[in-house]
Short mmCIF file of C-alpha atoms (C1' of nucleotides) in Angstrom, two decimals:
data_model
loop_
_atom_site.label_atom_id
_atom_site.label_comp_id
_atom_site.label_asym_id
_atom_site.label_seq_id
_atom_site.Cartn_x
_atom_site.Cartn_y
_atom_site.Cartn_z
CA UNK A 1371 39.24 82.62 62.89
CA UNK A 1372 40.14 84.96 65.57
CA UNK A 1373 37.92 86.95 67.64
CA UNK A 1374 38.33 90.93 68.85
CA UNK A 1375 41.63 92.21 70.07
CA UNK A 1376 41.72 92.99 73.18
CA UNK A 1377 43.36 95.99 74.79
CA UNK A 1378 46.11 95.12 77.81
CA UNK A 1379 47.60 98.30 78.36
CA UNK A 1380 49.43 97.56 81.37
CA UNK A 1381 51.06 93.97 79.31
CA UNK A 1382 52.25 96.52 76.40
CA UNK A 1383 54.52 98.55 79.08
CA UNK A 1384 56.68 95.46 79.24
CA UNK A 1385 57.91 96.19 75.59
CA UNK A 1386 58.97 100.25 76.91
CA UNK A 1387 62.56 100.79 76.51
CA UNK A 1388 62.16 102.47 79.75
CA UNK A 1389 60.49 99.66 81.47
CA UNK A 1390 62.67 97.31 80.25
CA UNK A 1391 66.07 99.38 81.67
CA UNK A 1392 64.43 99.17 84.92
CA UNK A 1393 64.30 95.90 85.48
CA UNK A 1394 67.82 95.47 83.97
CA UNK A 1395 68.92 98.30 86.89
CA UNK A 1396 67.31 96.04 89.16
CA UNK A 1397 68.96 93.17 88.20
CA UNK A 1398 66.55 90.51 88.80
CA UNK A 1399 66.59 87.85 86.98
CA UNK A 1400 64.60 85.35 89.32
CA UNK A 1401 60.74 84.87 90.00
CA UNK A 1402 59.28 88.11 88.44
CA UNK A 1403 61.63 90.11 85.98
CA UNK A 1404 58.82 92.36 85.32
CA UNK A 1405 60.09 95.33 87.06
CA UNK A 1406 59.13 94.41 90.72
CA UNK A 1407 61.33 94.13 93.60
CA UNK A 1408 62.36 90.70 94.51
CA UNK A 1409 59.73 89.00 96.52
CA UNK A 1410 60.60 87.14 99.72
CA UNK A 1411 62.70 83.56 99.78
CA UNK A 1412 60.84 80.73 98.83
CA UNK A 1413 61.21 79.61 101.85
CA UNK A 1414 60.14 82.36 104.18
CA UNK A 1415 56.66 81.92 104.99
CA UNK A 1416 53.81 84.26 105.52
CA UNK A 1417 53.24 85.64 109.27
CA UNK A 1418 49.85 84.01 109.48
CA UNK A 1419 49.17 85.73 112.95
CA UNK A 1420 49.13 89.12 110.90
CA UNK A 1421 46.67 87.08 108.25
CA UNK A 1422 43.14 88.99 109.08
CA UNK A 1423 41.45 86.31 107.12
CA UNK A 1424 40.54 83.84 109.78
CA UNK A 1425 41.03 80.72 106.91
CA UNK A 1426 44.58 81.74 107.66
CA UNK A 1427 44.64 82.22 111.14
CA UNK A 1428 44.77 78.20 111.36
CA UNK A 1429 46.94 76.39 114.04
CA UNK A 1430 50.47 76.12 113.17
CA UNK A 1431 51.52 74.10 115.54
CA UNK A 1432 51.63 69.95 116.44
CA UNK A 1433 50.39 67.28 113.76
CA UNK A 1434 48.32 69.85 111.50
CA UNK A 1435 50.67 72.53 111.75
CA UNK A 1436 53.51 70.24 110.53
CA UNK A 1437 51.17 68.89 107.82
CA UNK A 1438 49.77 72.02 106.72
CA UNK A 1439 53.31 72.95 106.72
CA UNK A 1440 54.46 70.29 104.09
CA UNK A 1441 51.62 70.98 102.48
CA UNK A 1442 52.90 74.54 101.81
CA UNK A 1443 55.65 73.40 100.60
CA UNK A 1444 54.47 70.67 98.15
CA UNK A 1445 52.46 73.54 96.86
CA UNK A 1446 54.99 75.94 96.57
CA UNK A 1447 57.01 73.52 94.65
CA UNK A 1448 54.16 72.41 92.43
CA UNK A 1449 53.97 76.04 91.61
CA UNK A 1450 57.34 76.49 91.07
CA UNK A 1451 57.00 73.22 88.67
CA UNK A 1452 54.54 75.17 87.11
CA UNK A 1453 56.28 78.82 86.65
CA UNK A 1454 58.94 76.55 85.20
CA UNK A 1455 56.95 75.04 82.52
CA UNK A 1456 55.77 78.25 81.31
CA UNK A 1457 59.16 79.62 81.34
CA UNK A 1458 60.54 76.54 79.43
CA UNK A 1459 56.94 77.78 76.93
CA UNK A 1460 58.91 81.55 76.28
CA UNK A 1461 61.91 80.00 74.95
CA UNK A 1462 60.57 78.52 72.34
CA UNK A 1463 58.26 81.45 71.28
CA UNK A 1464 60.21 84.11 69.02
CA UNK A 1465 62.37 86.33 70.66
CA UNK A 1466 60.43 89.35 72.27
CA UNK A 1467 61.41 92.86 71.33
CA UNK A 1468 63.86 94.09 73.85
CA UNK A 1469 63.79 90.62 76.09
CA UNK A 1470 60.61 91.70 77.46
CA UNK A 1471 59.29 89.06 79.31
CA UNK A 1472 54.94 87.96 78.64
CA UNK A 1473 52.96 87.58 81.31
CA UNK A 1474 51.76 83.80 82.39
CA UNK A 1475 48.30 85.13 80.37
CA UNK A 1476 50.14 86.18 77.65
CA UNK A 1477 52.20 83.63 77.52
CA UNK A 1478 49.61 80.66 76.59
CA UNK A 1479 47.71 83.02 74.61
CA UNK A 1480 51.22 83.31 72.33
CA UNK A 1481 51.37 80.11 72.48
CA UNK A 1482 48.31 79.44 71.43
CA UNK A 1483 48.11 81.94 68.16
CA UNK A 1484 51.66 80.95 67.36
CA UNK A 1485 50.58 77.56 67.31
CA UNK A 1486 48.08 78.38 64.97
CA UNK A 1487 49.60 80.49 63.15
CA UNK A 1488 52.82 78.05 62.54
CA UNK A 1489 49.44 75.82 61.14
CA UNK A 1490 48.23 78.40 58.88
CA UNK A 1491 51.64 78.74 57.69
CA UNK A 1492 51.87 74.80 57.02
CA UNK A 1493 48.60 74.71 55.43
CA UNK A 1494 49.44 77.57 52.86
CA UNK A 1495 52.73 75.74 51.89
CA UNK A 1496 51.49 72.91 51.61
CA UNK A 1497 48.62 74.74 49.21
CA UNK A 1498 51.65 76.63 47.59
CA UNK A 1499 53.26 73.73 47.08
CA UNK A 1500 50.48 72.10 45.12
CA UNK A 1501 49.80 74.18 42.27
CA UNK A 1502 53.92 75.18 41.69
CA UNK A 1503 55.95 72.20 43.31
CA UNK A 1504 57.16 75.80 45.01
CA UNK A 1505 58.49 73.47 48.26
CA UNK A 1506 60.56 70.38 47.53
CA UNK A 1507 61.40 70.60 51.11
CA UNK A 1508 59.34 68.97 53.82
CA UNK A 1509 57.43 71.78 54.76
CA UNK A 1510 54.39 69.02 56.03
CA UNK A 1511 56.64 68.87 58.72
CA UNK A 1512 56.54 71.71 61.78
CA UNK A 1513 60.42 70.49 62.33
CA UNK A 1514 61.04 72.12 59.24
CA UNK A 1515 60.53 75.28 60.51
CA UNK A 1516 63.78 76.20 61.51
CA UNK A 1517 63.25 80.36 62.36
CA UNK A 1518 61.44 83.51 62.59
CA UNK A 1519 62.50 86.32 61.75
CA UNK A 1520 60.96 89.67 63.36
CA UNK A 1521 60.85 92.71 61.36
CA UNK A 1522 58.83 96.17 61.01
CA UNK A 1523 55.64 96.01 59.86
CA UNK A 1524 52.27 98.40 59.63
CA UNK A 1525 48.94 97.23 61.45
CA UNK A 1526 47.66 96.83 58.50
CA UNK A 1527 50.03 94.59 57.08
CA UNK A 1528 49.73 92.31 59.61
CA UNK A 1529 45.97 91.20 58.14
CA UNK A 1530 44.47 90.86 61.73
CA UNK A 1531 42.83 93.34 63.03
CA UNK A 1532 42.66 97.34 61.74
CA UNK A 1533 44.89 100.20 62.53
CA UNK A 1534 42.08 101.56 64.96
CA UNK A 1535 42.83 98.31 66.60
CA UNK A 1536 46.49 99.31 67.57
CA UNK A 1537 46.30 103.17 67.58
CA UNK A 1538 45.63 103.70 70.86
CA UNK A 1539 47.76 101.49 72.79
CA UNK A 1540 51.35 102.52 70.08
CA UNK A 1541 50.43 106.28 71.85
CA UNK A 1542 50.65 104.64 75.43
CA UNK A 1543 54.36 103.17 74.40
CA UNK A 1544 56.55 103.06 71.58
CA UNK A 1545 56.09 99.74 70.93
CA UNK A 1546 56.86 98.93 67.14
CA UNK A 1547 55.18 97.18 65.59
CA UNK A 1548 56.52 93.80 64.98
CA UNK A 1549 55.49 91.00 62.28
CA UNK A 1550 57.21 87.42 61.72
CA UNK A 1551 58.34 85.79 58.48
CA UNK A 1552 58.33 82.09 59.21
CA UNK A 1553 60.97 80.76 56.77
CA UNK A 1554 61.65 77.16 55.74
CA UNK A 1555 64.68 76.84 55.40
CA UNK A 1556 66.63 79.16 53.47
CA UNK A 1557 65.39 82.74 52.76
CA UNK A 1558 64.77 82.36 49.37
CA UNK A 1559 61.73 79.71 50.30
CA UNK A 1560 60.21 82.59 52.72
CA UNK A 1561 56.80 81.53 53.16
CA UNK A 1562 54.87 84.54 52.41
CA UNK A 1563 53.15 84.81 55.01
CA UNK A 1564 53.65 87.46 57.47
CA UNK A 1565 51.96 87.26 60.99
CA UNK A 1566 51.55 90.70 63.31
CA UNK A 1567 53.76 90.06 66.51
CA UNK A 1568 51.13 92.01 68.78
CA UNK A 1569 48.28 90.16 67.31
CA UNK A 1570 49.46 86.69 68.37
CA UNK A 1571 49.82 87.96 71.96
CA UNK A 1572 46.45 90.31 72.34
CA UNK A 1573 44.23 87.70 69.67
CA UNK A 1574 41.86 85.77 72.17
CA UNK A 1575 39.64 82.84 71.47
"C1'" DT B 960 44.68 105.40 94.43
"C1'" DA B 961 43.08 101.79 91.31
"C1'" DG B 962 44.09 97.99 88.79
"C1'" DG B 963 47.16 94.26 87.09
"C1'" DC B 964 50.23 90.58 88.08
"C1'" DC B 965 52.29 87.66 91.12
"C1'" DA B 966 53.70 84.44 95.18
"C1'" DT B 967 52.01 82.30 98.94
"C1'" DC B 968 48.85 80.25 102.22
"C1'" DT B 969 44.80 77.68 102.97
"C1'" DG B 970 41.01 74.27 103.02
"C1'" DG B 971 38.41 71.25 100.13
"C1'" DT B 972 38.28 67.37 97.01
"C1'" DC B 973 39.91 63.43 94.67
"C1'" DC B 974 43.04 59.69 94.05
"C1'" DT B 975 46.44 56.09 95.37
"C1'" DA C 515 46.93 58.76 105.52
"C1'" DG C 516 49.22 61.42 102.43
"C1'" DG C 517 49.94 63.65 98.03
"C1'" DA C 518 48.23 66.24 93.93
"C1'" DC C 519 45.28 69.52 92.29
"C1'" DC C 520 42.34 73.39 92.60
"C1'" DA C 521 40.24 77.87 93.67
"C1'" DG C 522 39.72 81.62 96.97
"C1'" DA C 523 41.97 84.95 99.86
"C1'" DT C 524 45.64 87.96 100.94
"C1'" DG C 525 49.32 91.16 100.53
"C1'" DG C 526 53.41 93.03 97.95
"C1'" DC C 527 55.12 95.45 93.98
"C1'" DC C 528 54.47 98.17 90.04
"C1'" DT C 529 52.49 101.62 86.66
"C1'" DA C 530 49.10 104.93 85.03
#
DNA sequence: TAGGCCATCTGGTCCT
DNA sequence: AGGACCAGATGGCCTA
């Protein structure tokens, strides 16, 4: 179903401990919360003059300034529209370890093999459910799934991928490894399927 | 210093 | 004509 894993080394130091207290020391909570510095107001715009590019060395002043201008802004506001949506996309994924905050990249790729694995989960109910009436519940319906619960779990118990696969980058950080139970309902009607945390983020199409 | 991620600016294209 | 959308360019910030 899934492809390779891919390696993001620089993605994984978002779930550091030590990363993670820096951008709580910085105590920025708009725009980028990945460690960085706050950028500039929304609403200071670039020195153009000092643009070398000369694309961006346009006239800024009379009709086409003024237009290019409000152009700028629509932009910057679709943008913003945009950053939104994706944020409004990471609170409905499970809970990162340590608040750690996915990239835009890693963000629809979650979304994407959480997705499909909140199918896969479905699908195996619904197979469960077939040969042992296990689910009197309606598990046919993705409403049903009411949490995730992260917990510890090996490489190899997360059935994607191999331990080579994760070696490497767990001696860059101390990432844990992290797998989710999707439950139904109560915890007795755990499905049992367990999904790798890291593999929904790194799996690619 | 290189590479990753990001915000912003910009001009082109398409649509209303 | 003006707005939405897009992709390229640029520079800032950060970590390895």
């Amino acid at each position: 179903m899934y492809p390779k894993v891919i390696c993001v080394p620089d993605a994984l130091r978002r779930f550091s401990p030590t990363l993670r207290n820096r951008v709580n020391e910085a105590g920025d909570t708009s725009g980028d919360s990945r460690g960085q510095l706050p950028r500039k107001p929304a609403t200071v715009t670039r020195d153009v003059s000092s643009v070398k590019n000369p694309k961006h060395r346009c006239e800024q002043s009379g009709q086409r300034g003024r237009r290019r201008t409000k152009a700028n802004d629509r932009e910057r506001h679709r943008m913003h529209n945009l950053n939104s949506a994706l944020d409004a996309l990471r609170s409905i994924l499970p809970a990162l370890p340590e608040d750690a905050k996915l990239t835009k990249i890693e963000t629809l790729r979650f979304a994407r093999n959480y997705i499909w694995a909140l199918t896969e989960t479905l699908r195996m109910a619904d197979q469960h459910a077939h040969t042992q009436d296990y689910l009197a519940s309606d598990l046919s319906s993705p409403a049903s799934v009411l949490s995730a619960e992260w917990d510890s779990a090996s490489p190899s118990e997360c059935g994607y991928g191999t331990n080579a696969d994760f070696s490497h980058r767990s001696s860059l950080t101390a990432v844990n490894e992290m797998s989710c139970r999707i439950f139904s309902g109560e915890e007795s009607s755990a499905i049992p399927v367990t999904f790798c945390f890291k593999s929904l983020i790194w799996k690619t199409t």
